[in-house]
Tab-separated table of C-alpha atoms and ligand atoms in Angstrom:
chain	number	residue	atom	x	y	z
J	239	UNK	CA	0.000	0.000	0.000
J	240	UNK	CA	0.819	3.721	-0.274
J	241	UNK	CA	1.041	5.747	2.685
J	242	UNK	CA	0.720	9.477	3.462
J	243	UNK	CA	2.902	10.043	6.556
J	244	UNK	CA	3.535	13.266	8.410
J	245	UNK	CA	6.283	13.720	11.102
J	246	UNK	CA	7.352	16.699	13.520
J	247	UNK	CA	6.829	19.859	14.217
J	248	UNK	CA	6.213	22.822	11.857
J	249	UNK	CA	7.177	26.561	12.153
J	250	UNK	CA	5.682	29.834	11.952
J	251	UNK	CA	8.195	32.694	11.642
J	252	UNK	CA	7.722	35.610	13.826
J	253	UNK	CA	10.593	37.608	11.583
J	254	UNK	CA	13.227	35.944	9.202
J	255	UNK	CA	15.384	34.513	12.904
J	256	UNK	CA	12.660	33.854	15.384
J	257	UNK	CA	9.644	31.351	15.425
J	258	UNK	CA	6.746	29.275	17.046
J	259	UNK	CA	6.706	25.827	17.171
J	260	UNK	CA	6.479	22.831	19.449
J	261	UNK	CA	8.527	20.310	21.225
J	262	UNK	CA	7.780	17.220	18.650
J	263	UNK	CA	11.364	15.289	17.534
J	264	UNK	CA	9.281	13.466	15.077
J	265	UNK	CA	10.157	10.344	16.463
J	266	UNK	CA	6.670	8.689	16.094
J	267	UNK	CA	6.167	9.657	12.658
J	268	UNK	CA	9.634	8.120	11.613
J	269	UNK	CA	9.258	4.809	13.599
J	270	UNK	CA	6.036	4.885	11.915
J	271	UNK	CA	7.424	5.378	8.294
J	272	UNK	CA	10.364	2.701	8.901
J	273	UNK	CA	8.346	0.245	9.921
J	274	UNK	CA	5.810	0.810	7.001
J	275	UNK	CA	9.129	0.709	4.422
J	276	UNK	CA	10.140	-2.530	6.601
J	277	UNK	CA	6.466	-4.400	5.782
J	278	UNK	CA	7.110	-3.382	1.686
J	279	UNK	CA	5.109	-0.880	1.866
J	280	UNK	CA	5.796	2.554	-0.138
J	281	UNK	CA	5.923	5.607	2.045
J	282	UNK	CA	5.883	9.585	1.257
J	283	UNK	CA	6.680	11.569	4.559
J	284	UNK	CA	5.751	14.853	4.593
J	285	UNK	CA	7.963	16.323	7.235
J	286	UNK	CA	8.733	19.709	9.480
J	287	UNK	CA	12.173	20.229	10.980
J	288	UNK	CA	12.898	16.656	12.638
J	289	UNK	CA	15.542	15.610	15.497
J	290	UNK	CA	15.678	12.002	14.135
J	291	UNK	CA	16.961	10.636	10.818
J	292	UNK	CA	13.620	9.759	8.301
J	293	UNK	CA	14.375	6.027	6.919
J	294	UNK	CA	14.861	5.506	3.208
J	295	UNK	CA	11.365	6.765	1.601
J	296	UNK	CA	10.256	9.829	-0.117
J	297	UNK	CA	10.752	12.401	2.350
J	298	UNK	CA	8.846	15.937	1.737
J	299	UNK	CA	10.476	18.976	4.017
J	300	UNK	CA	8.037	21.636	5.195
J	301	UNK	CA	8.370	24.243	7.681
J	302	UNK	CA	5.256	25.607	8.175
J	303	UNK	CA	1.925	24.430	8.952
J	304	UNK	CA	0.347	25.589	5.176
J	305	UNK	CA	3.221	24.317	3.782
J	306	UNK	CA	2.410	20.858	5.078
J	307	UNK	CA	-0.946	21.280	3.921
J	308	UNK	CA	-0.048	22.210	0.656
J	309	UNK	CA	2.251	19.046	0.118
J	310	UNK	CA	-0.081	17.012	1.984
J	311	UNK	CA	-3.221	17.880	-0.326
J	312	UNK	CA	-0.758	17.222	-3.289
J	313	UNK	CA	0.175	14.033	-2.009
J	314	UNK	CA	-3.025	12.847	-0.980
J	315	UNK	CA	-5.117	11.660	-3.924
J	316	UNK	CA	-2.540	8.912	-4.404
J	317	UNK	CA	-2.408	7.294	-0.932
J	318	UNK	CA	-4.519	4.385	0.464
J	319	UNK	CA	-3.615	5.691	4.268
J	320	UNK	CA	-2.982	8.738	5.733
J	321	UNK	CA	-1.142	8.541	9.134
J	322	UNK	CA	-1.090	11.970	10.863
J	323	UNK	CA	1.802	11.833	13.153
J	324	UNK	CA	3.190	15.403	13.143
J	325	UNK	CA	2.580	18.252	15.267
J	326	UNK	CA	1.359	21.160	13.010
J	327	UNK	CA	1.304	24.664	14.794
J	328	UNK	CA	-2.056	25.649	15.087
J	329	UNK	CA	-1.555	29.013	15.542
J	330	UNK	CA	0.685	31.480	13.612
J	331	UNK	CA	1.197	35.509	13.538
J	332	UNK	CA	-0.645	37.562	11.864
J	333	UNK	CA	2.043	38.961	9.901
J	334	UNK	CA	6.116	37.951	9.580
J	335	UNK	CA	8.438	40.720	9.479
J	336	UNK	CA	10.832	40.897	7.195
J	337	UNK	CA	14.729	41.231	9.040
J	338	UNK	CA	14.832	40.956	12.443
J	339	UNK	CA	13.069	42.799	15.339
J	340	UNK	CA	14.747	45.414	16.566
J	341	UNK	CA	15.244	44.973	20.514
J	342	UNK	CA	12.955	47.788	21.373
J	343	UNK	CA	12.185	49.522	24.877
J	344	UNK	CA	8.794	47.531	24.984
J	345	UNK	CA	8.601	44.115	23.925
J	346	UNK	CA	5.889	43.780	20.918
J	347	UNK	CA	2.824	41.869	21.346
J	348	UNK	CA	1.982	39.413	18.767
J	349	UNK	CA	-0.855	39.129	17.180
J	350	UNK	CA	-1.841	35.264	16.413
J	351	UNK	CA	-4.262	33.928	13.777
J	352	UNK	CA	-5.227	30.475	13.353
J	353	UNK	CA	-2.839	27.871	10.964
J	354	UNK	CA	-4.964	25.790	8.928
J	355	UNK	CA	-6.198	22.488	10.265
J	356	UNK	CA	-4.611	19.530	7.880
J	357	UNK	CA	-6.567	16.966	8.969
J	358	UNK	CA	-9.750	18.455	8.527
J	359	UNK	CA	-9.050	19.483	5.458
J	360	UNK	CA	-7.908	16.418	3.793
J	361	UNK	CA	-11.372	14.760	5.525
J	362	UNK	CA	-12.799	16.633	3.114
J	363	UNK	CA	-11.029	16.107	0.524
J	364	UNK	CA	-11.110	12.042	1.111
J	365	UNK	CA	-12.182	9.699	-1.448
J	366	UNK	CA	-11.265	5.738	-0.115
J	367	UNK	CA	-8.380	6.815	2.219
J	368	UNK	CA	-7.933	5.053	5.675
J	369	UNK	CA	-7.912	8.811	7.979
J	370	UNK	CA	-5.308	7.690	11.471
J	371	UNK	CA	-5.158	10.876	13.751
J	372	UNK	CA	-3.408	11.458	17.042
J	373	UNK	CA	-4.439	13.526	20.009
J	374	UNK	CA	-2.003	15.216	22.183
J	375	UNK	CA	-4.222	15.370	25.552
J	376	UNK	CA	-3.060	16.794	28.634
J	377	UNK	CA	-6.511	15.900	30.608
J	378	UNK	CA	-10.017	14.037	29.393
J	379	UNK	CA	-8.070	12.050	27.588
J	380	UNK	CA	-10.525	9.424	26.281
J	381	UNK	CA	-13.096	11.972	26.241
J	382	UNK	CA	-11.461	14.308	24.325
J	383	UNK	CA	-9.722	11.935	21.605
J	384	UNK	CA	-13.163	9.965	20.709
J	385	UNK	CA	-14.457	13.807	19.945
J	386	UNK	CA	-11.573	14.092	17.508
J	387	UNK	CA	-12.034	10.763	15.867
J	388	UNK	CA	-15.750	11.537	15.584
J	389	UNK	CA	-15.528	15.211	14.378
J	390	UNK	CA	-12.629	14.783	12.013
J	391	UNK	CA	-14.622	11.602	10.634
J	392	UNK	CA	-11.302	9.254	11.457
J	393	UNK	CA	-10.912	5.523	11.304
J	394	UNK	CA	-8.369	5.092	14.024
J	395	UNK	CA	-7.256	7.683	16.528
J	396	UNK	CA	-3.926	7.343	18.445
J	397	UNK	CA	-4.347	9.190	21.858
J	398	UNK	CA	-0.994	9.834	24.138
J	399	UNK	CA	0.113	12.488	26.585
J	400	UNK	CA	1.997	15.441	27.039
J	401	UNK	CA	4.632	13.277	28.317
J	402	UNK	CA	5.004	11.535	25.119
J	403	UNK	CA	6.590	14.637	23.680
J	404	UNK	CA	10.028	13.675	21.885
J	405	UNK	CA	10.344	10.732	24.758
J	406	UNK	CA	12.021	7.111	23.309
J	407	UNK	CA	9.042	4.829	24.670
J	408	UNK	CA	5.178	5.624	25.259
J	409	UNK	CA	2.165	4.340	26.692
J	410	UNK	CA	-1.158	4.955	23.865
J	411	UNK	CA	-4.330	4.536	23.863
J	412	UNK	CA	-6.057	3.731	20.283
J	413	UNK	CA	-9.751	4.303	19.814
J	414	UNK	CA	-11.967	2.842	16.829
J	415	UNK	CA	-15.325	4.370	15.439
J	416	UNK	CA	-16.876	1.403	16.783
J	417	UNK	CA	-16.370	1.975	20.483
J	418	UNK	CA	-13.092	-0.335	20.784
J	419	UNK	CA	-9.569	0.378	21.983
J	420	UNK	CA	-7.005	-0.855	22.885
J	421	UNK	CA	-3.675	0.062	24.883
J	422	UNK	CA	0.319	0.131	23.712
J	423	UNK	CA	1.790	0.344	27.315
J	424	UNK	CA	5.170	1.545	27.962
J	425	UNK	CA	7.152	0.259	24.597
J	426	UNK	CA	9.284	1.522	22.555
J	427	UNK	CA	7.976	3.675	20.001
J	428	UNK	CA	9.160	1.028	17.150
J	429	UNK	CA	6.638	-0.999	18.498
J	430	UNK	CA	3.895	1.091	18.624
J	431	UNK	CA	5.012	1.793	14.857
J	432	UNK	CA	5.132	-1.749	14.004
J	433	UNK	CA	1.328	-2.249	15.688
J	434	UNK	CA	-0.021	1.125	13.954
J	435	UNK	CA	0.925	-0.183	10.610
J	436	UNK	CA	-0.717	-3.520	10.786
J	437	UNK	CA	-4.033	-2.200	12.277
J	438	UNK	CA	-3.380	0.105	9.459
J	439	UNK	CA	-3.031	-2.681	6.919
J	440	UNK	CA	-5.873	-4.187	8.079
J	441	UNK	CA	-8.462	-1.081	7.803
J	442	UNK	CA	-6.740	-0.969	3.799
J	443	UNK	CA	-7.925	-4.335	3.038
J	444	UNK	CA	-11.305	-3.851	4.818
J	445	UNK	CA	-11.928	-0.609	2.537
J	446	UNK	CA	-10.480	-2.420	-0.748
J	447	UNK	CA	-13.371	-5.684	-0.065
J	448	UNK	CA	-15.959	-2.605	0.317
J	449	UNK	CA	-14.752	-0.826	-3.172
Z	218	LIG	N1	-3.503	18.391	13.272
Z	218	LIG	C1	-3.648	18.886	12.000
Z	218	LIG	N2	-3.504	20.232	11.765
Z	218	LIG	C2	-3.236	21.071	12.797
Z	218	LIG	C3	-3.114	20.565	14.124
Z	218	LIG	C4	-3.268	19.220	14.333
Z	218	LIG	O1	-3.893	18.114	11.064
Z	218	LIG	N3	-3.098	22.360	12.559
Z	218	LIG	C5	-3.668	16.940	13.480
Z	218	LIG	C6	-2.549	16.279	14.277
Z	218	LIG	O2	-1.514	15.835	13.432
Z	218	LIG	C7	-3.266	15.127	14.941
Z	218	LIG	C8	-4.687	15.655	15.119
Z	218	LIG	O3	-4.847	16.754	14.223
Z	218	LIG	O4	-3.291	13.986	14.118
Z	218	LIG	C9	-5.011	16.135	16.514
Z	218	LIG	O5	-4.023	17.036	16.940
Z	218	LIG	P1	-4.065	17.659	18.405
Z	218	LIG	O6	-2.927	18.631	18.540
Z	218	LIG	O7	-4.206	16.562	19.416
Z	218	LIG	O8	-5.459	18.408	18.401
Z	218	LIG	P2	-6.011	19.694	17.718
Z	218	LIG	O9	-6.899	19.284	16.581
Z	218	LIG	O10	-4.887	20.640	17.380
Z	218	LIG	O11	-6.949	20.276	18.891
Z	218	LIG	P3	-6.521	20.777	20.392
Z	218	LIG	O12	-5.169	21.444	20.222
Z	218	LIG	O13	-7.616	21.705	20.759
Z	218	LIG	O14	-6.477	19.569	21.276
């Protein structure tokens, strides 16, 4: 199969030296992709600025969150998964400056406006695609990821915590449209990769019987 993976975090520049991001290492998204590559499978990651190396696949560099969009949409049409794994700003400013801010006697306040939501936009744009999202919670945490899956129309959402953040092993939770989940506890993130792809495969061959 052909998957549509996305990894890290993305940035939205403030002035041409300073930004906003996020702590992501894209560490998930990259376990995810080389285990994918590892079970034959070919693999596009769309990418923001990662702390790990991506394995061999097509990798796609972005640094901001409409730039990941933009490769993501292009990408899109031609996968039979999407995995989102990265963590896209969701706000940027209003405006970048061009140069640097001068150090001034007051500090500037910074206008934010809202980055564009990827998932929620490729939903829309879906045709037979299997849709995997993640939610970052920091409290509701069932609660709050079965709302995502629900609202952004998903067939798999991967739920973790705060603490999950660039961190070598994780505990997640994964919730299905149908009420079922089940829990990764405490492994390395290879092996939450390795599971995510095979439930992955599985919802692939499930939509190609209904096509
Ligand atoms: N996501 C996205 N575009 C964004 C932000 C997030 O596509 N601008 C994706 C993430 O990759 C993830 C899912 O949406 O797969 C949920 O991300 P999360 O940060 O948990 O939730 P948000 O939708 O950003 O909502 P909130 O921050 O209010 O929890």
């Amino acid at each position: 199969m052909r998957l549509l993976i996305t990894a890290g975090p993305t940035r939205e520049y403030i002035d041409d030296v300073r930004f906003l991001s996020n702590a992501s290492s894209g560490r998930m998204g990259c376990a995810i992709a080389r285990a994918a590559v590892g079970r034959g499978h070919e693999v596009v990651l769309v990418c923001g600025p990662l702390e790990v190396a991506p394995p061999p696949c097509s990798v796609r560099d972005v640094v901001s969150t409409a730039d990941m969009l933009a490769r993501c949409c292009e990408e899109f049409p031609q996968a039979d998964a999407l995995i989102m794994a990265a963590a896209p700003a969701d706000f940027r400013p209003a405006r970048r400056v061009r140069g640097k801010i001068k150090k001034s006697a007051k500090p500037p306040t910074l206008r934010l406006v809202s980055a564009p939501d990827i998932l929620a936009e490729l939903t829309r744009r879906r045709t037979t695609q299997v849709l995997v999202g993640f939610a970052l919670e920091a409290a509701d945490l069932e609660k709050n990821a079965r709302r995502k899956l629900r609202d952004k129309g998903l067939d798999l959402i991967v739920a973790n915590t705060p603490e999950a953040i660039a961190a070598e092993r994780s505990t997640v939770h994964v919730f299905f449209p149908d009420g079922g989940h089940e829990t990764l506890a405490d492994l390395p993130k290879e092996a939450i990769a390795e599971r995510l792809v095979e439930l992955v495969e599985r919802l692939v061959a499930e939509r190609r019987k209904d096509i």
